[in-house]
PDB file of N, CA and C in Angstrom:
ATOM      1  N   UNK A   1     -23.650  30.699 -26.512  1.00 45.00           N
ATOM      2  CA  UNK A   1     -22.743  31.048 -27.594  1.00 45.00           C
ATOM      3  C   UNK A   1     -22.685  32.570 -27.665  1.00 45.00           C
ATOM      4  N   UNK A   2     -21.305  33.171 -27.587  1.00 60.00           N
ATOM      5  CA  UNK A   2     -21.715  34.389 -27.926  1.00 60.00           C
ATOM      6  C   UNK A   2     -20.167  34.889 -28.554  1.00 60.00           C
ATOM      7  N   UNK A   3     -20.042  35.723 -29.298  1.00 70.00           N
ATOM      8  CA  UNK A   3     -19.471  36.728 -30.202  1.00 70.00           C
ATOM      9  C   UNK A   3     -18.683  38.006 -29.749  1.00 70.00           C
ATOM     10  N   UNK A   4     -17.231  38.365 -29.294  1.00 71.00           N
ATOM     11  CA  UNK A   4     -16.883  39.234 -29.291  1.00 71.00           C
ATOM     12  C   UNK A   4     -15.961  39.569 -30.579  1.00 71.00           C
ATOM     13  N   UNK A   5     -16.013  41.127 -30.400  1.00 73.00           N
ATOM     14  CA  UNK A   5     -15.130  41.786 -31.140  1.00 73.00           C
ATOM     15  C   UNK A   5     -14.191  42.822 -30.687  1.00 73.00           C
ATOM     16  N   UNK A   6     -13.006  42.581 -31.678  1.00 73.00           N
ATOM     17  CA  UNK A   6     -11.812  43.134 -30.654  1.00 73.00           C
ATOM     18  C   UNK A   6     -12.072  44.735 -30.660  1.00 73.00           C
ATOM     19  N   UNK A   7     -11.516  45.466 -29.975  1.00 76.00           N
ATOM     20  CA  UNK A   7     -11.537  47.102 -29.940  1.00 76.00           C
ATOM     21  C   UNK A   7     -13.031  47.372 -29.156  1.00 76.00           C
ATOM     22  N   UNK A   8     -13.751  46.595 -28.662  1.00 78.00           N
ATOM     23  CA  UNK A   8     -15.553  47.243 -28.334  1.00 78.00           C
ATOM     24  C   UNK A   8     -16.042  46.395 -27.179  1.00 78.00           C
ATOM     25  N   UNK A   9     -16.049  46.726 -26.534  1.00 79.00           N
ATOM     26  CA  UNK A   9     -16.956  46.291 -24.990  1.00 79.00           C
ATOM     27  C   UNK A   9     -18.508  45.353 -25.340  1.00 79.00           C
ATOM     28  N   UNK A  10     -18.225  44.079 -24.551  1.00 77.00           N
ATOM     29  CA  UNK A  10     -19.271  42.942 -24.641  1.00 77.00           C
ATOM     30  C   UNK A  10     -19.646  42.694 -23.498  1.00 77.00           C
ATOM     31  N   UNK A  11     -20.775  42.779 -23.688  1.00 77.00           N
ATOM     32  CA  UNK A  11     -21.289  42.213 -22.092  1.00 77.00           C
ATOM     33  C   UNK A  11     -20.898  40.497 -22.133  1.00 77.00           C
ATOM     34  N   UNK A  12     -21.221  40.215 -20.314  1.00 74.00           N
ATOM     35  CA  UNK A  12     -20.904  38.793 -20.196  1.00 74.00           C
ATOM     36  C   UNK A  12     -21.207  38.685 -18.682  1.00 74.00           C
ATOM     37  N   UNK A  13     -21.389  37.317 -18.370  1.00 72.00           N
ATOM     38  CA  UNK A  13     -21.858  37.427 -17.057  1.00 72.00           C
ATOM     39  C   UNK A  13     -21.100  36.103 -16.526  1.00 72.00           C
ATOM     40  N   UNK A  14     -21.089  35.858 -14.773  1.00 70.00           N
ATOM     41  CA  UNK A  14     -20.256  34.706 -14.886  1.00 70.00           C
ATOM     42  C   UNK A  14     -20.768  34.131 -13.433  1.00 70.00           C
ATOM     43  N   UNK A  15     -20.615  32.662 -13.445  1.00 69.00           N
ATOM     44  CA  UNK A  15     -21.296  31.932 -12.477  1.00 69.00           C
ATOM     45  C   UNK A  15     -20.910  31.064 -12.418  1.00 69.00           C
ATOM     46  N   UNK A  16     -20.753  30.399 -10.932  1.00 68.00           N
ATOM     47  CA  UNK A  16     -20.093  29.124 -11.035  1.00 68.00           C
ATOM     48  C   UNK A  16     -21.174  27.982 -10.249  1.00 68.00           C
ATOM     49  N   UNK A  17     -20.728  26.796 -10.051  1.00 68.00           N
ATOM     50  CA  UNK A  17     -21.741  25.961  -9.483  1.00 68.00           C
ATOM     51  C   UNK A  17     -20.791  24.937  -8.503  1.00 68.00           C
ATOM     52  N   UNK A  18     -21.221  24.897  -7.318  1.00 67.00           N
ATOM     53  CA  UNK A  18     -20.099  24.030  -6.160  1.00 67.00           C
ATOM     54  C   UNK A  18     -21.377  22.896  -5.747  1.00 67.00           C
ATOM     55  N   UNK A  19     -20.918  21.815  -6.249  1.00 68.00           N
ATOM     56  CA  UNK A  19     -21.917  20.297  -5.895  1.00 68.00           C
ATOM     57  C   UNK A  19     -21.758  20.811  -4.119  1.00 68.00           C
ATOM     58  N   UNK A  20     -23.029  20.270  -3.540  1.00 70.00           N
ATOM     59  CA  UNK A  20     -23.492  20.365  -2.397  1.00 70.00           C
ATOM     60  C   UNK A  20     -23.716  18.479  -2.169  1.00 70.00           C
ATOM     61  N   UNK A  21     -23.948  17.620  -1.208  1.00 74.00           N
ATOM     62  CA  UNK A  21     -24.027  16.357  -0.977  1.00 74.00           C
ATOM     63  C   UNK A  21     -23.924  15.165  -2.289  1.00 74.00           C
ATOM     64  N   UNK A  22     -23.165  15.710  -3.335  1.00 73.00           N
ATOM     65  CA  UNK A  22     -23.359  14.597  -4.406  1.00 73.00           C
ATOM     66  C   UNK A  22     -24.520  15.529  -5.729  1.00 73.00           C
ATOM     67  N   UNK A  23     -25.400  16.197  -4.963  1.00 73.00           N
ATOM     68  CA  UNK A  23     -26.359  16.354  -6.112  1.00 73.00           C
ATOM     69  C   UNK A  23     -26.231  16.861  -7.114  1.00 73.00           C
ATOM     70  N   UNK A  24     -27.083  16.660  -8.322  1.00 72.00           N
ATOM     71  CA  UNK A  24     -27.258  17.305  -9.723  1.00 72.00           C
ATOM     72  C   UNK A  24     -26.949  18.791  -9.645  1.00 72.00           C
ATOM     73  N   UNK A  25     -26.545  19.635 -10.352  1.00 68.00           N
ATOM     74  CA  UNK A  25     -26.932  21.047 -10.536  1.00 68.00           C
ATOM     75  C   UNK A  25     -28.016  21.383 -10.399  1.00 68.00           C
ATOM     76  N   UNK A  26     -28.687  22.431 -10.452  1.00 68.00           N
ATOM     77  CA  UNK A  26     -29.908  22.842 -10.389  1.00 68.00           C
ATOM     78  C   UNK A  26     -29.841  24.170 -10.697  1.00 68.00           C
ATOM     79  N   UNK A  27     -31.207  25.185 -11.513  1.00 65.00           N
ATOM     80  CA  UNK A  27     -30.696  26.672 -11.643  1.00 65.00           C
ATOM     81  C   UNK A  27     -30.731  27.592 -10.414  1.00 65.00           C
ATOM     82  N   UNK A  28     -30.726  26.665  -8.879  1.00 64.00           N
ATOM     83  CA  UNK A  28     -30.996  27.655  -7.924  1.00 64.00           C
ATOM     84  C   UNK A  28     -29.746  27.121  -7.098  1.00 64.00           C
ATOM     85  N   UNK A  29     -29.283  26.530  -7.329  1.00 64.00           N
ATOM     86  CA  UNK A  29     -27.629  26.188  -6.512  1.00 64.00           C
ATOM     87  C   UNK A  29     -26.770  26.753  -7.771  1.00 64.00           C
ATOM     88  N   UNK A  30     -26.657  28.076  -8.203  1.00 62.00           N
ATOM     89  CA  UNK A  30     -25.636  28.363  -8.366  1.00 62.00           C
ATOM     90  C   UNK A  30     -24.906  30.089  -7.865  1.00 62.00           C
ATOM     91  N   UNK A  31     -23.964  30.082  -7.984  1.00 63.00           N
ATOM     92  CA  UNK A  31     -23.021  31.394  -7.228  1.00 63.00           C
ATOM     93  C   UNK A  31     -22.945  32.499  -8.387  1.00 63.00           C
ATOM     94  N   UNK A  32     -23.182  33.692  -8.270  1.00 62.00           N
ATOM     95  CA  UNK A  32     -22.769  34.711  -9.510  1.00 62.00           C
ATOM     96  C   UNK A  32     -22.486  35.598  -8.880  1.00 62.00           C
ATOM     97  N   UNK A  33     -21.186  35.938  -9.909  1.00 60.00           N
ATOM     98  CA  UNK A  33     -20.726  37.011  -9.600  1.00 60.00           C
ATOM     99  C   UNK A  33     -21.268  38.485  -9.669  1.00 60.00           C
ATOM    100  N   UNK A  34     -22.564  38.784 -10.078  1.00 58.00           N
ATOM    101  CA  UNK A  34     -23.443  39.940 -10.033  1.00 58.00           C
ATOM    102  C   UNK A  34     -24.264  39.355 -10.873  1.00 58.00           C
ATOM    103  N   UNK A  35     -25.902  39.967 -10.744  1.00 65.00           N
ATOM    104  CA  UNK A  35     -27.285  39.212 -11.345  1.00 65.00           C
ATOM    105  C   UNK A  35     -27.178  40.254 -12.663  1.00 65.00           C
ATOM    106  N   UNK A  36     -26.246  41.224 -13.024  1.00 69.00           N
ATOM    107  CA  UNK A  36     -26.604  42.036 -14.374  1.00 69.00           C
ATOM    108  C   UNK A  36     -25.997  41.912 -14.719  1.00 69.00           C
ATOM    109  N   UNK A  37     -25.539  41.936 -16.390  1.00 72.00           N
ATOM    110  CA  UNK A  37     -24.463  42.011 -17.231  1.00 72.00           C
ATOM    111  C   UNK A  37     -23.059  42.596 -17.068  1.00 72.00           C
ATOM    112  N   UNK A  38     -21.934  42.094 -16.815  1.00 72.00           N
ATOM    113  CA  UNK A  38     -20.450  43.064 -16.561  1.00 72.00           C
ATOM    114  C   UNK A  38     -19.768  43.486 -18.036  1.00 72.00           C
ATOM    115  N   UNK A  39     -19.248  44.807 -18.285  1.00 75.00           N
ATOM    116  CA  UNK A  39     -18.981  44.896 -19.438  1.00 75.00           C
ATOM    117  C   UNK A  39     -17.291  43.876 -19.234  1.00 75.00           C
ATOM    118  N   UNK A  40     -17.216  43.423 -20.419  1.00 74.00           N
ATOM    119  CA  UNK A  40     -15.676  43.081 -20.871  1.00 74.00           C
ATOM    120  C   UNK A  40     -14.626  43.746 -21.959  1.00 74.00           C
ATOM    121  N   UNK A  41     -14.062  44.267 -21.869  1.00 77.00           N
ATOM    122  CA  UNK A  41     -13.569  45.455 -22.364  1.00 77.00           C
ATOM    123  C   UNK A  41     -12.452  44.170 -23.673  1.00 77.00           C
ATOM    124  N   UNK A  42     -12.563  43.970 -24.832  1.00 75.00           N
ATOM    125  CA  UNK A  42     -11.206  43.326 -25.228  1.00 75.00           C
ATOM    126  C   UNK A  42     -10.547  44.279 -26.260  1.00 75.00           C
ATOM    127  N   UNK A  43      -9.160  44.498 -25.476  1.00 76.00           N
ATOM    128  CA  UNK A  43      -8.345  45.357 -26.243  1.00 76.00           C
ATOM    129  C   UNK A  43      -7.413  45.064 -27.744  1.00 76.00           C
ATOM    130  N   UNK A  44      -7.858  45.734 -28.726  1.00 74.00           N
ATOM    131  CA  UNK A  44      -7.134  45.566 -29.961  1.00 74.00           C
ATOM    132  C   UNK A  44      -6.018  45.622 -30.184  1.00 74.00           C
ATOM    133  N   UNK A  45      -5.409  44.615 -30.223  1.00 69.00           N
ATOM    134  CA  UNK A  45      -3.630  44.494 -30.272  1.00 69.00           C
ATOM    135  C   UNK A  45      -2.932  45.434 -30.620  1.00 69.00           C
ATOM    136  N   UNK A  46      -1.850  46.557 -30.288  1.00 68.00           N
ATOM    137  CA  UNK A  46      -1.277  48.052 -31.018  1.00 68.00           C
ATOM    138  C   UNK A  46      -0.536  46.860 -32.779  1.00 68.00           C
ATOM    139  N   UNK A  47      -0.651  48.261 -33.168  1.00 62.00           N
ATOM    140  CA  UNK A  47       0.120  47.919 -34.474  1.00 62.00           C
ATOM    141  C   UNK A  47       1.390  47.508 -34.281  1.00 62.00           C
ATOM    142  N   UNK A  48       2.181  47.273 -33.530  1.00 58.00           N
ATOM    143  CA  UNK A  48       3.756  47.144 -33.771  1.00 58.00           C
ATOM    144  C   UNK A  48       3.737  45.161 -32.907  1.00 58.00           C
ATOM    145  N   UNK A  49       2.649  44.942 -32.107  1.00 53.00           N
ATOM    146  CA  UNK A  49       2.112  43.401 -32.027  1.00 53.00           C
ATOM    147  C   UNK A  49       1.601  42.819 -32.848  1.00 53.00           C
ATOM    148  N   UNK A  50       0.969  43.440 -33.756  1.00 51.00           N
ATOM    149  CA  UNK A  50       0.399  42.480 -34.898  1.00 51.00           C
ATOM    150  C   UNK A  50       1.434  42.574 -36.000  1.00 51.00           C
ATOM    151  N   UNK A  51       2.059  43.396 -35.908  1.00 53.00           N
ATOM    152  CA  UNK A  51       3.157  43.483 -37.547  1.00 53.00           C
ATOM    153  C   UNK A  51       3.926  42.273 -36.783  1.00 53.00           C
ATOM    154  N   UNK A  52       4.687  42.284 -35.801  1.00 53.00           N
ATOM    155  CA  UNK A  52       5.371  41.433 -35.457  1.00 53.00           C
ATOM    156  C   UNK A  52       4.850  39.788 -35.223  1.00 53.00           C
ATOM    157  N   UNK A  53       3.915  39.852 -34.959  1.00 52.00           N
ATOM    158  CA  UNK A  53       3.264  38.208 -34.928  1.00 52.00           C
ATOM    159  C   UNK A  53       2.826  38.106 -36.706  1.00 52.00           C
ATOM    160  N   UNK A  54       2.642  38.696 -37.353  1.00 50.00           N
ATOM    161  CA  UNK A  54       2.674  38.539 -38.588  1.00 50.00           C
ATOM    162  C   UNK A  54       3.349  38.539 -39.829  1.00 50.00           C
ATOM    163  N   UNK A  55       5.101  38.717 -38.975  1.00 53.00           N
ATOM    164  CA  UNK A  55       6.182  38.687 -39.438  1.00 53.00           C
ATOM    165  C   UNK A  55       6.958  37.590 -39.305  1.00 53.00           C
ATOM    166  N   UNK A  56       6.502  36.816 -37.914  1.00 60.00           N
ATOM    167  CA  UNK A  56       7.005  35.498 -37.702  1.00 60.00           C
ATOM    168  C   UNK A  56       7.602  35.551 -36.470  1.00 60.00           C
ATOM    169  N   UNK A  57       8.588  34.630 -36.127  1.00 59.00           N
ATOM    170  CA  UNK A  57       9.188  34.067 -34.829  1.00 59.00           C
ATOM    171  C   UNK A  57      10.455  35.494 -34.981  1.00 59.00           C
ATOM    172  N   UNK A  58      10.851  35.362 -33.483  1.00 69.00           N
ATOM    173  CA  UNK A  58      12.489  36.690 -33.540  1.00 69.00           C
ATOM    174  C   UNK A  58      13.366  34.989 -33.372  1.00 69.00           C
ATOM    175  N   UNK A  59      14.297  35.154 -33.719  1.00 76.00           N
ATOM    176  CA  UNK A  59      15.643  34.505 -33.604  1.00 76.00           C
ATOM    177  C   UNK A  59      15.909  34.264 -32.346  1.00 76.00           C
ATOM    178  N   UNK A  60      15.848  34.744 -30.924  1.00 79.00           N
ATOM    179  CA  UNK A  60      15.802  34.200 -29.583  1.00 79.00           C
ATOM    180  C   UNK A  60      14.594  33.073 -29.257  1.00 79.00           C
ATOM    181  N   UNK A  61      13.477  33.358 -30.022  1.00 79.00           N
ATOM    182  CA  UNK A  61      12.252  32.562 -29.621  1.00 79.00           C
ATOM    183  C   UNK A  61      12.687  31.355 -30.680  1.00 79.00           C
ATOM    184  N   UNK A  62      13.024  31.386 -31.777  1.00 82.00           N
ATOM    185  CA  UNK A  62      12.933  30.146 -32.427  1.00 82.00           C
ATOM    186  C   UNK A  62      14.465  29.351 -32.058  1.00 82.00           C
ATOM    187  N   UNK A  63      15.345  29.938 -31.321  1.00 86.00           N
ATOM    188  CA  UNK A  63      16.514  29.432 -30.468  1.00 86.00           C
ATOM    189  C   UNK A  63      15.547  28.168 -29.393  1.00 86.00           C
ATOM    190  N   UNK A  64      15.215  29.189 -28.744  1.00 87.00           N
ATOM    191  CA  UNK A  64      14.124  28.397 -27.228  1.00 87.00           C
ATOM    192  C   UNK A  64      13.703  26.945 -27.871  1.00 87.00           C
ATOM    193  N   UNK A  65      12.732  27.379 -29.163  1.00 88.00           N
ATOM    194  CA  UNK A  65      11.776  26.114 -29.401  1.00 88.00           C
ATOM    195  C   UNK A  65      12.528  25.193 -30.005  1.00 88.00           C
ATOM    196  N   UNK A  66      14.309  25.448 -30.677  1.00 90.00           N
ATOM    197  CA  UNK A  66      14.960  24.279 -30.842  1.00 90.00           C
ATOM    198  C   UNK A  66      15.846  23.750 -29.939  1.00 90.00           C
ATOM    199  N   UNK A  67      16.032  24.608 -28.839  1.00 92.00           N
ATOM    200  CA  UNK A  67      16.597  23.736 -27.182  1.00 92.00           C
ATOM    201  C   UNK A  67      15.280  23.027 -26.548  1.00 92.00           C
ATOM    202  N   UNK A  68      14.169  23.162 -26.683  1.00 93.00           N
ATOM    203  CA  UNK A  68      13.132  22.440 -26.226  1.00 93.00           C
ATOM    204  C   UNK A  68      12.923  21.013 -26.955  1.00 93.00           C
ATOM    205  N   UNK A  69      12.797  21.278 -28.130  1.00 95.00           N
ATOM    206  CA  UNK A  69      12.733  20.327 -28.985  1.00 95.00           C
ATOM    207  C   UNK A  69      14.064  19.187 -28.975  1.00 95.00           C
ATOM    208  N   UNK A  70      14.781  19.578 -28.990  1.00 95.00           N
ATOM    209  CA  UNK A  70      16.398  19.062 -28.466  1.00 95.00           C
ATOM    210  C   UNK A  70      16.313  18.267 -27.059  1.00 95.00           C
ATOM    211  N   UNK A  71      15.951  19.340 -26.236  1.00 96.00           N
ATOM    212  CA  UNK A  71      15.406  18.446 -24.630  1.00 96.00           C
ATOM    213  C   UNK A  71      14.456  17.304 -24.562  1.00 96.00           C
ATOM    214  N   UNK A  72      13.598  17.392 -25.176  1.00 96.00           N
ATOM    215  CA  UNK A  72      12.503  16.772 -25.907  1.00 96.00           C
ATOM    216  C   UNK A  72      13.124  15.050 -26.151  1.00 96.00           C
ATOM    217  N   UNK A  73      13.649  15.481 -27.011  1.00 96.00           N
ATOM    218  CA  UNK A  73      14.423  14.191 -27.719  1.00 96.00           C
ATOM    219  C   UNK A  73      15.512  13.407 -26.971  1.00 96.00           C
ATOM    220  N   UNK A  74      16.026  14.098 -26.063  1.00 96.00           N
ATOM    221  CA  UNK A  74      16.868  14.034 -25.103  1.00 96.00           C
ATOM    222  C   UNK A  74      16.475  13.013 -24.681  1.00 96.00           C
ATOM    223  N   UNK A  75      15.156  13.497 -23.727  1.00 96.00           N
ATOM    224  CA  UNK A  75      14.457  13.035 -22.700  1.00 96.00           C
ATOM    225  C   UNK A  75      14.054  11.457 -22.850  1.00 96.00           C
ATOM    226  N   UNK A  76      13.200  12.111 -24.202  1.00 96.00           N
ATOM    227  CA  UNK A  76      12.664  10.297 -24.348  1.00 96.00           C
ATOM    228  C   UNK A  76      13.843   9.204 -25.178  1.00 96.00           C
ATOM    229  N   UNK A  77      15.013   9.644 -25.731  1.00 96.00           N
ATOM    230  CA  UNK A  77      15.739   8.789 -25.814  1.00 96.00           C
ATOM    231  C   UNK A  77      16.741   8.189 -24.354  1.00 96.00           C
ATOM    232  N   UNK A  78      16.702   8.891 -23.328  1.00 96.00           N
ATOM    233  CA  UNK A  78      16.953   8.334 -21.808  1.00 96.00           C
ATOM    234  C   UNK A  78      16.313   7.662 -21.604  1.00 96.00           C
ATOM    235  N   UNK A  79      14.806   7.870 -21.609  1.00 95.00           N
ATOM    236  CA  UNK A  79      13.923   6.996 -20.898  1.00 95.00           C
ATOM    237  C   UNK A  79      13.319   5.665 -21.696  1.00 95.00           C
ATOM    238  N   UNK A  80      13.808   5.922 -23.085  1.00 94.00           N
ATOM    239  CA  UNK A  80      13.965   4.156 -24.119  1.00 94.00           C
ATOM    240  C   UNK A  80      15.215   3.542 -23.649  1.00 94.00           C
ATOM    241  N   UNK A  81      16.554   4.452 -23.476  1.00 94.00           N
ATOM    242  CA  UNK A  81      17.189   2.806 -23.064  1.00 94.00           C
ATOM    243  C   UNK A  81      17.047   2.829 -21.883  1.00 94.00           C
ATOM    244  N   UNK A  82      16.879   3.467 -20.406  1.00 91.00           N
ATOM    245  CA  UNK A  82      16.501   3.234 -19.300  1.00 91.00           C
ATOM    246  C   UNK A  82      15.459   1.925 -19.046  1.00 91.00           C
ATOM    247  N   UNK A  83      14.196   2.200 -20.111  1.00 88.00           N
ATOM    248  CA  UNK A  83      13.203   0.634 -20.118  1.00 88.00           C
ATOM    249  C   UNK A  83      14.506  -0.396 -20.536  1.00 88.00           C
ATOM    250  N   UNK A  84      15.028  -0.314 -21.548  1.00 88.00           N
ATOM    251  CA  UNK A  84      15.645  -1.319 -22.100  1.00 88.00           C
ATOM    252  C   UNK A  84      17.034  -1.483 -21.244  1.00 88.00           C
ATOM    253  N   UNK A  85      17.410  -0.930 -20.811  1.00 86.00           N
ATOM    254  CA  UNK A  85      18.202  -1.347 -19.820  1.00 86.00           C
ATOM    255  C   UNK A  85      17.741  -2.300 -18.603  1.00 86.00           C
ATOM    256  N   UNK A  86      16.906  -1.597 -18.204  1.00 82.00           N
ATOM    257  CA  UNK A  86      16.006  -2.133 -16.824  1.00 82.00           C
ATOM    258  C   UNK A  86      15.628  -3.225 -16.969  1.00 82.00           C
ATOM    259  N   UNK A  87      15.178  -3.563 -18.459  1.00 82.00           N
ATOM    260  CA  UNK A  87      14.190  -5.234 -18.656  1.00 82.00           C
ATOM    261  C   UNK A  87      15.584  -6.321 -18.971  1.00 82.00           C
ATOM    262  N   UNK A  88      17.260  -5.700 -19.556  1.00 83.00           N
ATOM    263  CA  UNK A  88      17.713  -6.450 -19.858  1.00 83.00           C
ATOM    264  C   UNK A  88      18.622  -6.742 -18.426  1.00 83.00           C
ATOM    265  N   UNK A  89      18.579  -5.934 -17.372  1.00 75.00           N
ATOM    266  CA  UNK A  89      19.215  -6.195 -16.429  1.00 75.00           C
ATOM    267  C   UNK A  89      18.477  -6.809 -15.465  1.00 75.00           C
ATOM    268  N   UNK A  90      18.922  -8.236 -14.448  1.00 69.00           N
ATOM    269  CA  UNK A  90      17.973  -9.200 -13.945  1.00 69.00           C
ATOM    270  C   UNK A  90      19.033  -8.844 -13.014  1.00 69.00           C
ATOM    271  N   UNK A  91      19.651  -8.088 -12.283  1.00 68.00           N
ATOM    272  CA  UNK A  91      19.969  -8.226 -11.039  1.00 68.00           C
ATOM    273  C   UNK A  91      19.444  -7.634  -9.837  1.00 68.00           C
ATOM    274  N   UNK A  92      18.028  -7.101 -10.376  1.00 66.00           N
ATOM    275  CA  UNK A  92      17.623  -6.628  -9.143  1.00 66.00           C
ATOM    276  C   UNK A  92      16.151  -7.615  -9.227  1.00 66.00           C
ATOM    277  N   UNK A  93      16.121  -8.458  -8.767  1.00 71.00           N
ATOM    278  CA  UNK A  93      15.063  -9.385  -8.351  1.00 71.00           C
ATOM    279  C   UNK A  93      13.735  -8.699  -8.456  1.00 71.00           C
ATOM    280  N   UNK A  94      12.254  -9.070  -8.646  1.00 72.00           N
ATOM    281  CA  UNK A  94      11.067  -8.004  -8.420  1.00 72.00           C
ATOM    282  C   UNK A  94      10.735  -9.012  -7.145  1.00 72.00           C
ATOM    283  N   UNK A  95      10.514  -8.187  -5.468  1.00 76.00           N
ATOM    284  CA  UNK A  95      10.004  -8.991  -4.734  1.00 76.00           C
ATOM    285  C   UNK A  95       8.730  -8.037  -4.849  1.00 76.00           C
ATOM    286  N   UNK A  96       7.555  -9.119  -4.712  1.00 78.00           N
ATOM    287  CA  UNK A  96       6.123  -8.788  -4.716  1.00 78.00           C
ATOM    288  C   UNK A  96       5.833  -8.027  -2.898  1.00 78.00           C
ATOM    289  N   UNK A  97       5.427  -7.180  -2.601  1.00 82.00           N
ATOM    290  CA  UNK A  97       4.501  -6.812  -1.841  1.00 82.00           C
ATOM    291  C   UNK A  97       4.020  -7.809  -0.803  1.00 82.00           C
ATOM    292  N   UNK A  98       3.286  -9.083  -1.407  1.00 79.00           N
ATOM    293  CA  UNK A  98       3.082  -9.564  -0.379  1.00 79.00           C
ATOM    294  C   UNK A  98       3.390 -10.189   0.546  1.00 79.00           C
ATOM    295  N   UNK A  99       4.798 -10.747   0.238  1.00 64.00           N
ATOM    296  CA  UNK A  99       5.644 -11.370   0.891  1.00 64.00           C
ATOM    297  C   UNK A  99       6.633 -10.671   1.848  1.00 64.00           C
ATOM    298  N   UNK A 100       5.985  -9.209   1.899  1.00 62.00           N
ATOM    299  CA  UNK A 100       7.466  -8.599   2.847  1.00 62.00           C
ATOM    300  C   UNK A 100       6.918  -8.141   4.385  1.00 62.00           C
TER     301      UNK A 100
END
């Protein structure tokens, strides 16, 4: 568990682990990217990003998320009557697999 804060450099370290024949992890099968601490630098958002995410959506972005949402609805009302089409139409026979 650990704690950063924005504007100030945190250490952190990083390692990964690649299974070898099936086996468990272990603390000596693993890969790191250096055995000492790397600083992580996290940068404090400028003032004119936070006024704006704290002002809300711009009018092009909340355009997007109601053509998505629109597509959205689109989509899965195609693919309800497509089922319901498909189950009410019997002209395409189901031949099974094993018979071919």
């Amino acid at each position: 568990d650990a704690q950063f804060t924005m504007g100030q450099t945190s250490n952190f370290a990083v390692a990964f682990w690649y299974p070898m024949d099936g086996k468990p992890w272990s603390g000596s099968q693993h890969y790191s990217a250096n055995c000492n601490w790397m600083p992580l630098d996290i940068a404090q958002p400028s003032t004119s990003s936070a006024t704006r995410l704290s002002s809300g959506h711009s009018n092009s972005e909340d355009a997007v998320n109601i053509f998505a949402i629109l597509l959205s609805v689109a989509a899965f009302c195609i693919s309800v009557f497509m089922a319901y089409w498909i189950k009410r139409s019997k002209a395409v026979p189901f031949t099974p697999i094993d018979h071919l």
